[in-house]
Protein backbone atom coordinates (compact mmCIF):
# COMPACT_ATOMS: atom_id res chain seq x y z
CA MET A 1 122.12 117.43 99.29
CA GLU A 2 119.08 114.02 99.25
CA ARG A 3 119.63 111.40 101.65
CA ASP A 4 119.94 107.67 101.05
CA TYR A 5 117.32 106.25 104.11
CA LEU A 6 118.69 102.32 102.67
CA GLN A 7 122.33 103.68 104.56
CA PHE A 8 121.19 103.50 107.69
CA ASP A 9 121.80 103.88 111.23
CA LEU A 10 122.69 99.19 112.01
CA GLN A 11 122.40 99.62 115.73
CA LYS A 12 118.84 101.05 116.28
CA PRO A 13 116.35 102.48 114.14
CA PRO A 14 115.55 106.45 115.09
CA LEU A 15 112.96 106.07 117.41
CA PRO A 16 113.11 101.95 118.38
CA PHE A 17 111.74 99.94 120.62
CA VAL A 18 113.08 98.39 123.43
CA GLY A 19 113.75 94.58 122.09
CA ASN A 20 114.57 95.61 118.60
CA LYS A 21 115.50 93.24 116.45
CA MET A 22 118.08 95.87 114.29
CA ARG A 23 121.08 94.35 116.31
CA TRP A 24 120.34 91.01 114.60
CA TRP A 25 121.55 92.20 110.98
CA ARG A 26 125.09 90.24 110.37
CA ALA A 27 123.12 87.52 111.32
CA LEU A 28 120.19 88.10 108.76
CA ARG A 29 121.77 89.25 105.99
CA PRO A 30 123.01 86.49 104.43
CA LEU A 31 120.03 84.84 104.98
CA ILE A 32 118.78 88.30 103.43
CA GLU A 33 121.01 88.51 100.38
CA ALA A 34 120.04 84.67 99.62
CA LEU A 35 116.64 84.81 99.99
CA PRO A 36 114.60 84.62 96.11
CA ARG A 37 114.52 88.25 94.43
CA GLY A 38 111.18 89.12 94.93
CA ALA A 39 110.02 87.40 97.30
CA ARG A 40 107.40 88.22 98.81
CA VAL A 41 107.75 88.21 102.67
CA PHE A 42 104.96 89.78 104.84
CA ASP A 43 106.65 90.68 108.54
CA ALA A 44 103.19 89.93 110.94
CA PHE A 45 104.68 92.01 114.13
CA THR A 46 106.88 95.08 112.91
CA GLY A 47 107.10 97.09 116.26
CA CYS A 48 109.51 99.81 114.88
CA PHE A 49 109.77 97.80 111.43
CA ALA A 50 113.28 96.87 112.21
CA VAL A 51 113.90 93.61 110.29
CA ALA A 52 111.24 95.20 107.26
CA LYS A 53 114.57 97.84 106.52
CA LEU A 54 116.96 95.07 107.12
CA LEU A 55 114.90 92.88 104.85
CA GLN A 56 114.98 95.82 102.65
CA ARG A 57 118.22 96.81 102.77
CA PHE A 58 119.55 93.65 102.11
CA GLY A 59 116.73 91.74 99.72
CA HIS A 60 116.87 92.08 95.78
CA GLY A 61 113.73 93.48 94.73
CA LEU A 62 111.78 91.71 97.94
CA ARG A 63 108.35 92.99 98.48
CA ILE A 64 106.99 93.66 101.89
CA VAL A 65 103.68 93.91 103.94
CA ALA A 66 105.37 95.08 107.08
CA ASN A 67 102.28 95.21 110.02
CA ASP A 68 102.18 97.69 112.25
CA CYS A 69 99.25 96.94 114.47
CA GLY A 70 96.97 99.32 115.40
CA ARG A 71 99.33 101.34 113.99
CA TYR A 72 101.43 101.70 116.64
CA TYR A 73 104.29 103.15 115.59
CA ARG A 74 103.96 105.33 113.37
CA ASN A 75 101.33 107.25 115.38
CA ARG A 76 104.33 107.92 117.15
CA LEU A 77 106.26 109.47 114.03
CA ASP A 78 103.90 110.59 113.07
CA VAL A 79 104.33 112.90 116.47
CA VAL A 80 107.94 113.64 116.88
CA LYS A 81 108.90 116.92 116.36
CA ASP A 82 106.39 117.14 119.58
CA THR A 83 108.08 114.91 121.61
CA ASN A 84 111.18 116.57 120.53
CA ARG A 85 109.51 120.13 122.45
CA VAL A 86 109.17 117.83 125.10
CA ILE A 87 111.87 116.20 124.79
CA SER A 88 114.22 119.86 124.59
CA GLU A 89 111.87 121.20 127.35
CA MET A 90 112.27 118.46 130.45
CA LEU A 91 115.77 118.98 130.00
CA ALA A 92 115.54 123.30 130.30
CA ALA A 93 113.79 122.40 133.31
CA GLY A 94 116.07 119.83 134.78
CA ALA A 95 116.55 116.30 133.22
CA HIS A 96 119.41 115.08 133.42
CA HIS A 97 120.98 113.67 129.11
CA VAL A 98 121.74 110.37 130.29
CA THR A 99 119.86 108.48 133.41
CA ARG A 100 120.62 104.84 132.46
CA TYR A 101 120.29 104.48 136.74
CA TYR A 102 118.08 106.42 140.14
CA LYS A 103 119.00 110.03 139.88
CA ARG A 104 116.67 112.03 141.97
CA TYR A 105 115.42 115.75 141.85
CA SER A 106 114.08 117.91 143.88
CA PRO A 107 110.64 117.25 144.36
CA GLU A 108 109.75 121.31 142.00
CA VAL A 109 111.97 120.10 139.42
CA GLU A 110 110.20 116.18 139.44
CA ARG A 111 106.72 118.14 139.26
CA ARG A 112 107.75 119.82 136.73
CA LEU A 113 109.02 117.08 134.15
CA VAL A 114 105.72 114.97 135.12
CA ASP A 115 103.68 117.78 133.97
CA ILE A 116 105.55 118.05 130.82
CA CYS A 117 105.39 114.71 129.75
CA ALA A 118 101.43 114.78 130.62
CA THR A 119 101.53 117.66 127.32
CA GLY A 120 103.42 114.73 124.80
CA ARG A 121 100.67 113.28 122.49
CA ASP A 122 103.21 110.67 122.69
CA GLN A 123 103.44 109.88 126.22
CA ILE A 124 106.04 106.78 125.83
CA SER A 125 108.77 108.65 123.84
CA CYS A 126 108.00 111.34 125.65
CA ARG A 127 108.16 109.76 129.31
CA VAL A 128 110.92 108.34 127.67
CA ASN A 129 110.54 104.88 130.00
CA LEU A 130 111.02 107.06 133.77
CA TYR A 131 109.03 106.37 136.36
CA CYS A 132 108.78 108.48 139.44
CA GLY A 133 107.92 108.47 143.22
CA LYS A 134 109.15 110.14 145.95
CA THR A 135 111.23 112.52 144.46
CA THR A 136 113.19 109.33 142.35
CA ILE A 137 113.31 109.68 138.58
CA ARG A 138 114.06 106.36 137.09
CA ALA A 139 115.48 106.27 133.18
CA LYS A 140 116.47 103.31 130.83
CA CYS A 141 117.39 105.52 127.34
CA ARG A 142 119.29 108.34 126.46
CA LEU A 143 117.33 111.12 126.97
CA VAL A 144 118.42 112.96 123.41
CA PRO A 145 115.82 114.05 120.80
CA TYR A 146 114.66 111.70 117.59
CA ASP A 147 116.51 112.71 114.04
CA GLU A 148 113.20 114.06 112.85
CA ASP A 149 114.04 114.17 108.91
CA ALA A 150 114.65 109.65 109.04
CA CYS A 151 111.90 109.56 110.92
CA ALA A 152 109.70 111.13 108.75
CA HIS A 153 111.38 108.68 105.46
CA TRP A 154 111.84 105.22 107.65
CA ILE A 155 109.26 103.21 106.70
CA ASP A 156 109.22 104.50 102.89
CA GLY A 157 109.37 102.11 99.89
CA LEU A 158 106.75 99.51 102.01
CA GLU A 159 104.05 98.42 101.80
CA VAL A 160 102.30 98.84 105.86
CA CYS A 161 99.24 97.31 106.88
CA ASP A 162 97.66 97.79 110.27
CA LEU A 163 96.16 94.96 110.62
CA CYS A 164 94.77 93.22 115.05
CA LEU A 165 96.02 88.84 113.72
CA ASP A 166 94.00 86.45 115.64
CA ALA A 167 94.55 82.84 114.56
CA SER A 168 91.50 83.01 112.52
CA MET A 169 93.65 84.97 110.10
CA ALA A 170 96.78 83.18 109.29
CA ALA A 171 95.54 80.94 106.37
CA SER A 172 94.53 84.51 104.48
CA TYR A 173 99.08 85.19 104.94
CA ALA A 174 100.25 82.29 104.34
CA GLY A 175 101.23 82.05 100.99
CA PHE A 176 104.35 84.85 101.99
CA ASP A 177 107.79 83.10 100.06
CA LEU A 178 108.65 84.24 103.93
CA VAL A 179 106.76 85.30 106.69
CA VAL A 180 108.74 87.50 109.86
CA LEU A 181 106.74 86.73 113.42
CA ASP A 182 108.55 88.65 116.04
CA PRO A 183 105.14 88.00 118.60
CA PRO A 184 105.13 90.89 121.92
CA TYR A 185 106.62 90.01 123.63
CA ARG A 186 105.43 89.47 127.37
CA ARG A 187 104.15 86.19 126.97
CA THR A 188 103.65 84.90 130.52
CA PRO A 189 100.37 85.55 133.42
CA ALA A 190 102.85 87.71 136.23
CA SER A 191 103.61 90.29 134.15
CA TRP A 192 100.43 91.97 132.09
CA GLY A 193 100.70 94.72 132.62
CA GLN A 194 104.26 95.96 132.88
CA GLY A 195 104.53 96.58 129.46
CA GLU A 196 102.69 95.57 127.05
CA TYR A 197 102.74 98.39 123.79
CA ILE A 198 99.10 96.62 122.87
CA GLY A 199 97.39 94.61 126.02
CA ARG A 200 96.61 90.96 127.06
CA ALA A 201 93.57 90.24 124.86
CA PRO A 202 95.54 91.09 122.10
CA CYS A 203 98.84 89.66 123.13
CA LEU A 204 96.93 87.07 123.07
CA ALA A 205 95.28 86.43 120.10
CA ALA A 206 98.92 87.07 118.07
CA ARG A 207 100.93 84.30 119.72
CA ALA A 208 98.35 82.21 118.44
CA PHE A 209 98.44 83.65 114.90
CA CYS A 210 101.78 82.31 115.45
CA ALA A 211 101.10 79.18 116.60
CA GLU A 212 98.04 79.06 113.57
CA MET A 213 100.58 80.41 111.34
CA MET A 214 103.30 78.45 111.35
CA ARG A 215 101.89 75.07 111.10
CA ALA A 216 99.73 76.66 107.56
CA ALA A 217 103.13 78.26 105.87
CA ARG A 218 102.99 77.23 102.89
CA GLY A 219 106.56 79.64 102.50
CA SER A 220 109.65 79.41 105.32
CA VAL A 221 109.04 81.30 108.63
CA TRP A 222 111.71 83.68 110.88
CA LEU A 223 110.50 83.65 113.81
CA PHE A 224 111.93 85.64 117.27
CA ASP A 225 110.24 84.47 120.51
CA GLU A 226 112.37 83.69 124.40
CA PRO A 227 114.00 80.23 123.72
CA ASP A 228 112.16 78.43 126.13
CA SER A 229 109.15 79.87 125.43
CA ASP A 230 106.25 77.33 123.44
CA LEU A 231 106.42 78.38 120.20
CA VAL A 232 109.71 78.28 119.73
CA ALA A 233 108.91 74.18 121.08
CA GLN A 234 106.87 73.83 117.99
CA ALA A 235 108.69 75.64 115.07
CA MET A 236 111.43 72.67 116.75
CA ALA A 237 108.83 70.64 116.58
CA LEU A 238 108.02 71.09 113.13
CA GLY A 239 112.16 71.27 111.80
CA ALA A 240 113.06 74.74 112.88
CA VAL A 241 116.74 75.31 112.81
CA LEU A 242 117.50 77.26 115.76
CA ARG A 243 119.91 80.61 115.95
CA ASP A 244 121.58 83.04 118.07
CA ARG A 245 122.47 86.28 117.82
CA PRO A 246 126.17 86.22 117.52
CA GLY A 247 128.30 88.71 120.17
CA THR A 248 125.55 87.35 122.54
CA ARG A 249 127.30 87.49 125.33
CA ASN A 250 125.80 84.20 127.83
CA ARG A 251 124.26 81.95 124.87
CA GLN A 252 122.94 79.49 127.91
CA HIS A 253 120.66 83.11 129.16
CA ALA A 254 119.31 84.99 125.97
CA HIS A 255 117.07 86.88 126.06
CA GLU A 256 115.99 85.23 122.07
CA VAL A 257 116.24 83.18 119.47
CA MET A 258 115.31 82.83 115.61
CA CYS A 259 113.77 79.54 114.72
CA GLU A 260 114.09 79.41 110.80
CA ILE A 261 111.64 77.09 109.32
CA ARG A 262 112.43 77.07 105.65
CA ARG A 263 110.17 75.67 102.75
CA ILE A 264 111.02 77.43 99.89
CA PRO A 265 114.51 76.61 97.68
CA ASN A 266 117.05 79.05 98.99
CA ALA A 267 121.02 79.54 97.94
CA TYR A 268 121.33 79.90 102.30
CA ALA A 269 120.99 75.57 103.30
CA ASP A 270 124.99 75.64 103.82
CA LEU A 271 125.01 78.65 106.03
CA PRO A 272 126.61 77.72 108.94
CA LEU A 273 124.64 77.84 111.89
CA PHE A 274 125.07 79.22 115.17
CA ALA A 275 125.80 76.29 118.91
CA TYR A 276 123.23 77.30 121.27
CA ALA A 277 121.85 74.83 124.21
CA SER A 278 118.71 77.25 126.30
CA LYS A 279 118.60 76.78 129.66
CA LYS A 280 115.86 74.50 128.99
CA GLY A 281 117.92 72.55 127.64
CA ILE A 282 116.77 72.67 123.00
CA ALA A 283 119.72 72.07 121.07
CA ILE A 284 120.81 71.16 118.18
């Protein structure tokens, strides 16, 4: 029986990124369903395609263009079978299925796990967030093979490009009915090199693109970012509506919020807002 790839796990993509927006689906669904039929959407920094897939699932004939910066995610999807091989070998060598805290291995086992990781073509997924040193390996994820069938069809039906965006390119995409901006999350000088997947210069260029796009866009803009960031402050100055994800345990210290700049007629103008005030005093 053929699988329906519009029906997927609303908790996470088949090959997830940390910080993906799949758990925003309850907040985003009414906004997506109210978008005009056939609206053109540009997902500028699609990551693991979470927002693009939600738009595809809940929208009405939307034309979605998702930008996979530098083909980073598709390269990982292409080698998921190899990644599963590495994970299986790691488990056979004595790795734990779930290690959300420090686990100690013997030096022999640790060397074996490190060597196995090195054989994989997708180093990020193969390591599964493993950090090694002094016979200690820390993992923040479940060491479980990925669903190869779901990965193979994850981006079906989407128009995909692989641009490295900067401020000079904003005008080229300002005509879309909706632009989704979810820039790289590493934005402070102290964090350079601690997990950025595109590097410092492209990260700065991406955030400059977001700043220029919010000014240039003729349609609506959705921005996802840290609540006290410069981009959120700019969006609020442009009249954005501030939203947070329902179910956030402590909204005063939320890691991420959504700013919505409405510039096209839509049916969701009267939808309730989620009360929020950031630790730096941004309020609605």
